mmCIF file with all atom_site columns, C-alpha atoms in Angstrom:
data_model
loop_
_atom_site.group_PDB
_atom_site.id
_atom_site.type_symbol
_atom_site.label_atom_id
_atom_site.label_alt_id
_atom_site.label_comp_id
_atom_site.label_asym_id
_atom_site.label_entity_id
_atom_site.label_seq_id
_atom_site.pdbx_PDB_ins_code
_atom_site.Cartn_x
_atom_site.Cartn_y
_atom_site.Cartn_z
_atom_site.occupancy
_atom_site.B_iso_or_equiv
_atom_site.pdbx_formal_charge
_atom_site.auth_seq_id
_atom_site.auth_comp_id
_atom_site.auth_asym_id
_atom_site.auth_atom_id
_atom_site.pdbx_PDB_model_num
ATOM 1   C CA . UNK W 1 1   ? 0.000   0.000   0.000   1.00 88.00 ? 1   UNK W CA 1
ATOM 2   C CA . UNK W 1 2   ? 1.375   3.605   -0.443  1.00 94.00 ? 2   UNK W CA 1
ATOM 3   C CA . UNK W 1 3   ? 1.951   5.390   2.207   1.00 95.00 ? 3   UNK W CA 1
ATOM 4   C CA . UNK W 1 4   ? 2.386   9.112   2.686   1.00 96.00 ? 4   UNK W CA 1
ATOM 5   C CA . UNK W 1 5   ? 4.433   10.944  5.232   1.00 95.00 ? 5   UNK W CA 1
ATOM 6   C CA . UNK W 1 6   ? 3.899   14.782  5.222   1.00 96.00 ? 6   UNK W CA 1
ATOM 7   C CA . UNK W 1 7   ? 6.348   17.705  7.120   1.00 94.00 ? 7   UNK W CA 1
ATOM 8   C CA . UNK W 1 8   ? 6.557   21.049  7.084   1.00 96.00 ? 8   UNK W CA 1
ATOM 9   C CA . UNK W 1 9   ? 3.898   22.587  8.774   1.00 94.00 ? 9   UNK W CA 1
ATOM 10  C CA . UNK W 1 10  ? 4.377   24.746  11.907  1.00 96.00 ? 10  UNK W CA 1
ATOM 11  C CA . UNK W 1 11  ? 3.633   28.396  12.950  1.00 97.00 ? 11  UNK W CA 1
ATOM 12  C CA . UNK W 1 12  ? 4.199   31.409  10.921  1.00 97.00 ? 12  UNK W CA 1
ATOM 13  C CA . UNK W 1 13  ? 3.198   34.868  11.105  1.00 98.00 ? 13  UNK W CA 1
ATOM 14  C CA . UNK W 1 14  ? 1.354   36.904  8.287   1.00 98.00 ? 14  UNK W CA 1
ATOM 15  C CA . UNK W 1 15  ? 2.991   37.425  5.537   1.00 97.00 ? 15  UNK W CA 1
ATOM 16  C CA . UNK W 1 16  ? 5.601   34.508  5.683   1.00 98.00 ? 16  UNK W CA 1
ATOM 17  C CA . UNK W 1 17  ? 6.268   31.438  3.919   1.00 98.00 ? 17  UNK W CA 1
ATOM 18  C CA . UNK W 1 18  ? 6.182   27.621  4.843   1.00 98.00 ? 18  UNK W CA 1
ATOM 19  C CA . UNK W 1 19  ? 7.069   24.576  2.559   1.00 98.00 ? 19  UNK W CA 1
ATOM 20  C CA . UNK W 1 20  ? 5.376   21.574  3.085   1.00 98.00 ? 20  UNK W CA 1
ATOM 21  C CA . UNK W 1 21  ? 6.199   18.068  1.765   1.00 97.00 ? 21  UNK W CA 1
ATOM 22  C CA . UNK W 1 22  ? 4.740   14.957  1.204   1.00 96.00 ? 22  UNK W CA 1
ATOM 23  C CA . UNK W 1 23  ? 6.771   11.762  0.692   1.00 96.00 ? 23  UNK W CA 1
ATOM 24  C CA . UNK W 1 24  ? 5.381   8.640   -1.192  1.00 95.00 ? 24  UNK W CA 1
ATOM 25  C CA . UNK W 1 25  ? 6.339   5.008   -0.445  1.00 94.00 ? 25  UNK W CA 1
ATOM 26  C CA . UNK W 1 26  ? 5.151   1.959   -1.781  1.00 92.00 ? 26  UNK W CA 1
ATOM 27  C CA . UNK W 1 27  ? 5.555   0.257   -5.273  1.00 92.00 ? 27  UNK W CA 1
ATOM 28  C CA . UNK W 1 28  ? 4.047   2.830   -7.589  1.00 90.00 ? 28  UNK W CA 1
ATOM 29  C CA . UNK W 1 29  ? 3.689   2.365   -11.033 1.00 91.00 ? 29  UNK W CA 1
ATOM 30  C CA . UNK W 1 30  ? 1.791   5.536   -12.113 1.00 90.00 ? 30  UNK W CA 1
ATOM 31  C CA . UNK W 1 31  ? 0.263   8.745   -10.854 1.00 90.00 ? 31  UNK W CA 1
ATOM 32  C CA . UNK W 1 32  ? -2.977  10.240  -12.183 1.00 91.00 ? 32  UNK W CA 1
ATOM 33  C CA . UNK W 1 33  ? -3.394  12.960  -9.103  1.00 93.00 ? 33  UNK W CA 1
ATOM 34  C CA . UNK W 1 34  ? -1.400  14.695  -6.681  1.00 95.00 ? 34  UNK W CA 1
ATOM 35  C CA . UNK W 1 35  ? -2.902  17.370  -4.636  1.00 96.00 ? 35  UNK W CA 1
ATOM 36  C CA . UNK W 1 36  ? -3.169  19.262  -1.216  1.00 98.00 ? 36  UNK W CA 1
ATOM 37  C CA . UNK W 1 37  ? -6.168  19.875  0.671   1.00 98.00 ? 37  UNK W CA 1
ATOM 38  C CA . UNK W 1 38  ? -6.821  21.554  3.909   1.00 98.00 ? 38  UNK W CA 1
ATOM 39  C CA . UNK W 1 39  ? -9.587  21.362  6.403   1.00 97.00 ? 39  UNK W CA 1
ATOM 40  C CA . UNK W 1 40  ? -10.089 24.527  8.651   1.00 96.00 ? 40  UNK W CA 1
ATOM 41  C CA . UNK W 1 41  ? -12.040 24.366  11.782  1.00 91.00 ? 41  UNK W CA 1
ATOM 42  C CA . UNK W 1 42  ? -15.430 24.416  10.857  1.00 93.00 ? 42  UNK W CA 1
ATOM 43  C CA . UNK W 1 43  ? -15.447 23.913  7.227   1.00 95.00 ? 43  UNK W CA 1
ATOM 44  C CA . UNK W 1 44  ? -15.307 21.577  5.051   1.00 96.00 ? 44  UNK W CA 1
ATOM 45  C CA . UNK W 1 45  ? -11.975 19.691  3.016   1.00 96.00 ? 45  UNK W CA 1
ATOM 46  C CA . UNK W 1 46  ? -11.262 21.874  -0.380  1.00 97.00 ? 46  UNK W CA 1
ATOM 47  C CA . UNK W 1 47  ? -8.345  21.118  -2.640  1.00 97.00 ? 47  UNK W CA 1
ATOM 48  C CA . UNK W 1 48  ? -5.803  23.933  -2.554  1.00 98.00 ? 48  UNK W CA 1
ATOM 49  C CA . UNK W 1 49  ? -3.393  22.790  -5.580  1.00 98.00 ? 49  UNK W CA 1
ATOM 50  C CA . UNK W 1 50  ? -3.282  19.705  -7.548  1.00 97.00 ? 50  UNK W CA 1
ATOM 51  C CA . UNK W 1 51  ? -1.059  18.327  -10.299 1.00 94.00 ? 51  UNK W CA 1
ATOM 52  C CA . UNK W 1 52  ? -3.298  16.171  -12.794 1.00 90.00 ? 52  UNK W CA 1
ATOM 53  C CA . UNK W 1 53  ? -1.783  13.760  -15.253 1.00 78.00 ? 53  UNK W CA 1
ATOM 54  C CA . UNK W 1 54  ? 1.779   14.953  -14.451 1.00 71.00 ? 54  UNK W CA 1
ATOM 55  C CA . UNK W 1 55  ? 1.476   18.306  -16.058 1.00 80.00 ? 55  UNK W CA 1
ATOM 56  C CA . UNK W 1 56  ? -1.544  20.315  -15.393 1.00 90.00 ? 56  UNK W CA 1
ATOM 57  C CA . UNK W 1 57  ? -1.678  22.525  -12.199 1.00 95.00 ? 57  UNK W CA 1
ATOM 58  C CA . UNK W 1 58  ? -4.602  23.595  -10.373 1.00 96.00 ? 58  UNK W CA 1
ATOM 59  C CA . UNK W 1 59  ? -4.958  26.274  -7.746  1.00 98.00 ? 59  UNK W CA 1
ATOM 60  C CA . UNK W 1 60  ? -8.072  27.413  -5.672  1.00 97.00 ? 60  UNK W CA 1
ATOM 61  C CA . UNK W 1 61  ? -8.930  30.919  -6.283  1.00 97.00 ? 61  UNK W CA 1
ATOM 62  C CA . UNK W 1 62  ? -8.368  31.886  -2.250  1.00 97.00 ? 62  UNK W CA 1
ATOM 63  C CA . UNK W 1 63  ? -4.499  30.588  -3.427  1.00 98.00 ? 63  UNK W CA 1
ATOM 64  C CA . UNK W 1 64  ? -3.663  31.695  -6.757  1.00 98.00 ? 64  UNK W CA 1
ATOM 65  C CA . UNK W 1 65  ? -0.142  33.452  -7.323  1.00 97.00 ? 65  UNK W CA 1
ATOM 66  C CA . UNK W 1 66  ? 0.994   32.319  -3.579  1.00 98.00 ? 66  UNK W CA 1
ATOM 67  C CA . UNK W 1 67  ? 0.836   29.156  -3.459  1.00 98.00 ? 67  UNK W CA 1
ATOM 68  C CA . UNK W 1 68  ? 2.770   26.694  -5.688  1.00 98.00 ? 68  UNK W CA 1
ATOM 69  C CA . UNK W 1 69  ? 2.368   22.939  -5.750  1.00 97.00 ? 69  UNK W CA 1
ATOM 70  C CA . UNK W 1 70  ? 5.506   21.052  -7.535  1.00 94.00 ? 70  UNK W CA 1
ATOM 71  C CA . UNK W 1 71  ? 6.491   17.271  -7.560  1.00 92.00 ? 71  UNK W CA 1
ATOM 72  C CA . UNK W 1 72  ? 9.877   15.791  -7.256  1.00 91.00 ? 72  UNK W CA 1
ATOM 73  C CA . UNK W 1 73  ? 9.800   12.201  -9.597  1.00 86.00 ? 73  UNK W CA 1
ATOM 74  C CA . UNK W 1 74  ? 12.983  10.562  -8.659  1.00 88.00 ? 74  UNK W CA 1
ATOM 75  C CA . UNK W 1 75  ? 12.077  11.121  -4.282  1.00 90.00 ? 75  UNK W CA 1
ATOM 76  C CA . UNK W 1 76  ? 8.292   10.464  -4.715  1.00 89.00 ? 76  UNK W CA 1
ATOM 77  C CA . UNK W 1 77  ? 8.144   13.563  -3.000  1.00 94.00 ? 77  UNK W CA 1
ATOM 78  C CA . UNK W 1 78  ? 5.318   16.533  -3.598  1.00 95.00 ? 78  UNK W CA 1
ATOM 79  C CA . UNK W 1 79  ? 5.895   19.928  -2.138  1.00 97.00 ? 79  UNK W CA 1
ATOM 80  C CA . UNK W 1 80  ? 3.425   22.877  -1.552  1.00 98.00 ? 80  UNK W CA 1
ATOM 81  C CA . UNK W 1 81  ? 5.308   26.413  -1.323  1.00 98.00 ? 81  UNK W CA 1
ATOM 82  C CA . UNK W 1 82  ? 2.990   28.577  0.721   1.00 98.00 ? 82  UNK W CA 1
ATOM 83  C CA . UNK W 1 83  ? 4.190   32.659  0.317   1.00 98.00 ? 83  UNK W CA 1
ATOM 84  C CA . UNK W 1 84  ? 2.516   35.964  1.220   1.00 98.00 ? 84  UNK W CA 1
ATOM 85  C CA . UNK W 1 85  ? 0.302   33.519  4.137   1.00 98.00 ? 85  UNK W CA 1
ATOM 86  C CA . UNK W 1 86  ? -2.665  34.791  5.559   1.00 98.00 ? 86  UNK W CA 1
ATOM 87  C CA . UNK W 1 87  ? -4.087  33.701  8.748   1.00 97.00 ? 87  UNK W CA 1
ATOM 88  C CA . UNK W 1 88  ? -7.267  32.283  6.778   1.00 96.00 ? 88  UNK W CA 1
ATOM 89  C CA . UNK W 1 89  ? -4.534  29.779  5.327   1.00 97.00 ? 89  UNK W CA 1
ATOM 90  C CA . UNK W 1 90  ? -4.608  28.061  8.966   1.00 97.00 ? 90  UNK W CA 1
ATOM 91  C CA . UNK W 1 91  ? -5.627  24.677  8.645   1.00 98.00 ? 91  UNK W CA 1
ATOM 92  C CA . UNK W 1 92  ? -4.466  21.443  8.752   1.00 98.00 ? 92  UNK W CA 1
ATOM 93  C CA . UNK W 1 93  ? -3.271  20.288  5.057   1.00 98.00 ? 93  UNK W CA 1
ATOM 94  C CA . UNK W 1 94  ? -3.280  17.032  3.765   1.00 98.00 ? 94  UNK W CA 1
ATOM 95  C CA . UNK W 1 95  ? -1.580  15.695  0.820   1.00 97.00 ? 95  UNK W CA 1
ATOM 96  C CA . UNK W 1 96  ? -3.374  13.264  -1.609  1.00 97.00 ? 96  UNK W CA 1
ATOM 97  C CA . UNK W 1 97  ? -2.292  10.771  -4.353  1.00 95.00 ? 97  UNK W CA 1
ATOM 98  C CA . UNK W 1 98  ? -4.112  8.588   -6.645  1.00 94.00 ? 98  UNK W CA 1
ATOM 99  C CA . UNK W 1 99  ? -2.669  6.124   -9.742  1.00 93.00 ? 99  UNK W CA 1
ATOM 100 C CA . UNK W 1 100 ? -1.736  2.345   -9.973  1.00 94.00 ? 100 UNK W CA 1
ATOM 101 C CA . UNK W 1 101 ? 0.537   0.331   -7.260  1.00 94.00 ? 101 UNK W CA 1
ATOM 102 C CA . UNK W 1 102 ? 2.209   -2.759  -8.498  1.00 92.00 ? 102 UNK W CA 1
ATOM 103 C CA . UNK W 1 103 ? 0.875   -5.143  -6.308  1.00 88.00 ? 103 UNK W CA 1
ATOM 104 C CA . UNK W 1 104 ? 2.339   -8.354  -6.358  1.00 86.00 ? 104 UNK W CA 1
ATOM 105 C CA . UNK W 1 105 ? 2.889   -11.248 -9.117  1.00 85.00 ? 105 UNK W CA 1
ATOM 106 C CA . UNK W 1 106 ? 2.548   -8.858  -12.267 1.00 87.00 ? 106 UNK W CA 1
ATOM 107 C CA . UNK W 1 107 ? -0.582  -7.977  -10.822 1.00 92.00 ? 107 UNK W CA 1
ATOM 108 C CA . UNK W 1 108 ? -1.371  -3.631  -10.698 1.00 92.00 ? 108 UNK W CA 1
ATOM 109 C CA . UNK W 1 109 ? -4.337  -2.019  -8.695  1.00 94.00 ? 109 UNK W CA 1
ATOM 110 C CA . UNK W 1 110 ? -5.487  1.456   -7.768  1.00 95.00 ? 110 UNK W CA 1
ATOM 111 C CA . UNK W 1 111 ? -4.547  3.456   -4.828  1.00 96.00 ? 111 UNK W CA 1
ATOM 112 C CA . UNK W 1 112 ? -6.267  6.296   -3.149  1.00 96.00 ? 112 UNK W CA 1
ATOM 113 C CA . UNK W 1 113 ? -3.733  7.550   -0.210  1.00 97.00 ? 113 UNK W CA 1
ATOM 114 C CA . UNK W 1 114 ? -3.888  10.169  2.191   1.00 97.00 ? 114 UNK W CA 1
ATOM 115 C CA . UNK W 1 115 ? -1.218  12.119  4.553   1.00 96.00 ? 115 UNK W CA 1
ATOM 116 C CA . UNK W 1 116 ? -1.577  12.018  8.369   1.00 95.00 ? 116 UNK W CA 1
ATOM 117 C CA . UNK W 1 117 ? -2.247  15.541  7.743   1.00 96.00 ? 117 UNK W CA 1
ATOM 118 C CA . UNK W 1 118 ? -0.074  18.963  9.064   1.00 96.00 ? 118 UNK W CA 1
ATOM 119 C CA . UNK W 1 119 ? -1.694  21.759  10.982  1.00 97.00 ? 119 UNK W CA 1
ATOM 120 C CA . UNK W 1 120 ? -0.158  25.401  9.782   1.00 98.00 ? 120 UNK W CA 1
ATOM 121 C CA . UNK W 1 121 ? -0.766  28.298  11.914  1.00 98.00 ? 121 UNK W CA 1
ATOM 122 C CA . UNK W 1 122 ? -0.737  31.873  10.593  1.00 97.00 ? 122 UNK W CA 1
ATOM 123 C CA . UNK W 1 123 ? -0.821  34.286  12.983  1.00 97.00 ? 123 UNK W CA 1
ATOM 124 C CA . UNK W 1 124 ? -1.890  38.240  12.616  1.00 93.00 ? 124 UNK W CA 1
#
């Protein structure tokens, strides 16, 4: 099964920056989605910035031309660079990937995994 590990989150006042990162492990074959979503208190999940089919880029209006999602290949790793933060950006973040695992005996199947999730803090 693939299994996510994310870092990066932590306090930060207005105006600042935090990376976050997401590493992958597991015997993955492709990915169709990659993508970060946060859940504030209160509100429900949205996606923030996703990476679909390896090329095209997503942002949510809220985080257009401050946030930038990016994906390293060779470490399995995805990274969300959060600039210009605003304390509505607090929330915990969660990373999210979805394509085929090899699973055993030339055999290939699905996966839908999920970070432990990452609270950031943005303080006024």
């Amino acid at each position: 099964q693939v299994q996510l590990v994310e870092s990066g989150g932590g306090l930060v006042q207005a105006g600042g920056s935090l990376r976050l990162s997401c590493a992958a492990s597991g015997s993955i074959f492709s990915i169709s989605f990659t993508g970060w979503h946060r859940q504030a208190p209160g509100k429900q999940r949205e996606v923030v910035a996703s990476i679909t089919s390896g090329v095209s880029t997503n942002y949510a209006d809220s985080v257009k031309g401050r946030f930038t999602i990016s994906r390293d290949n060779a470490k399995n790793t995805v990274y969300l660079q959060m600039n210009s933060l605003k304390p509505e950006d607090t929330a915990v973040y969660y990373c999210n990937i979805n394509g085929i695992e090899y699973s055993g005996s030339s055999n290939y199947r699905t996966f839908d995994s999920w970070g432990q999730g990452t609270q950031v803090t943005v303080s006024s």
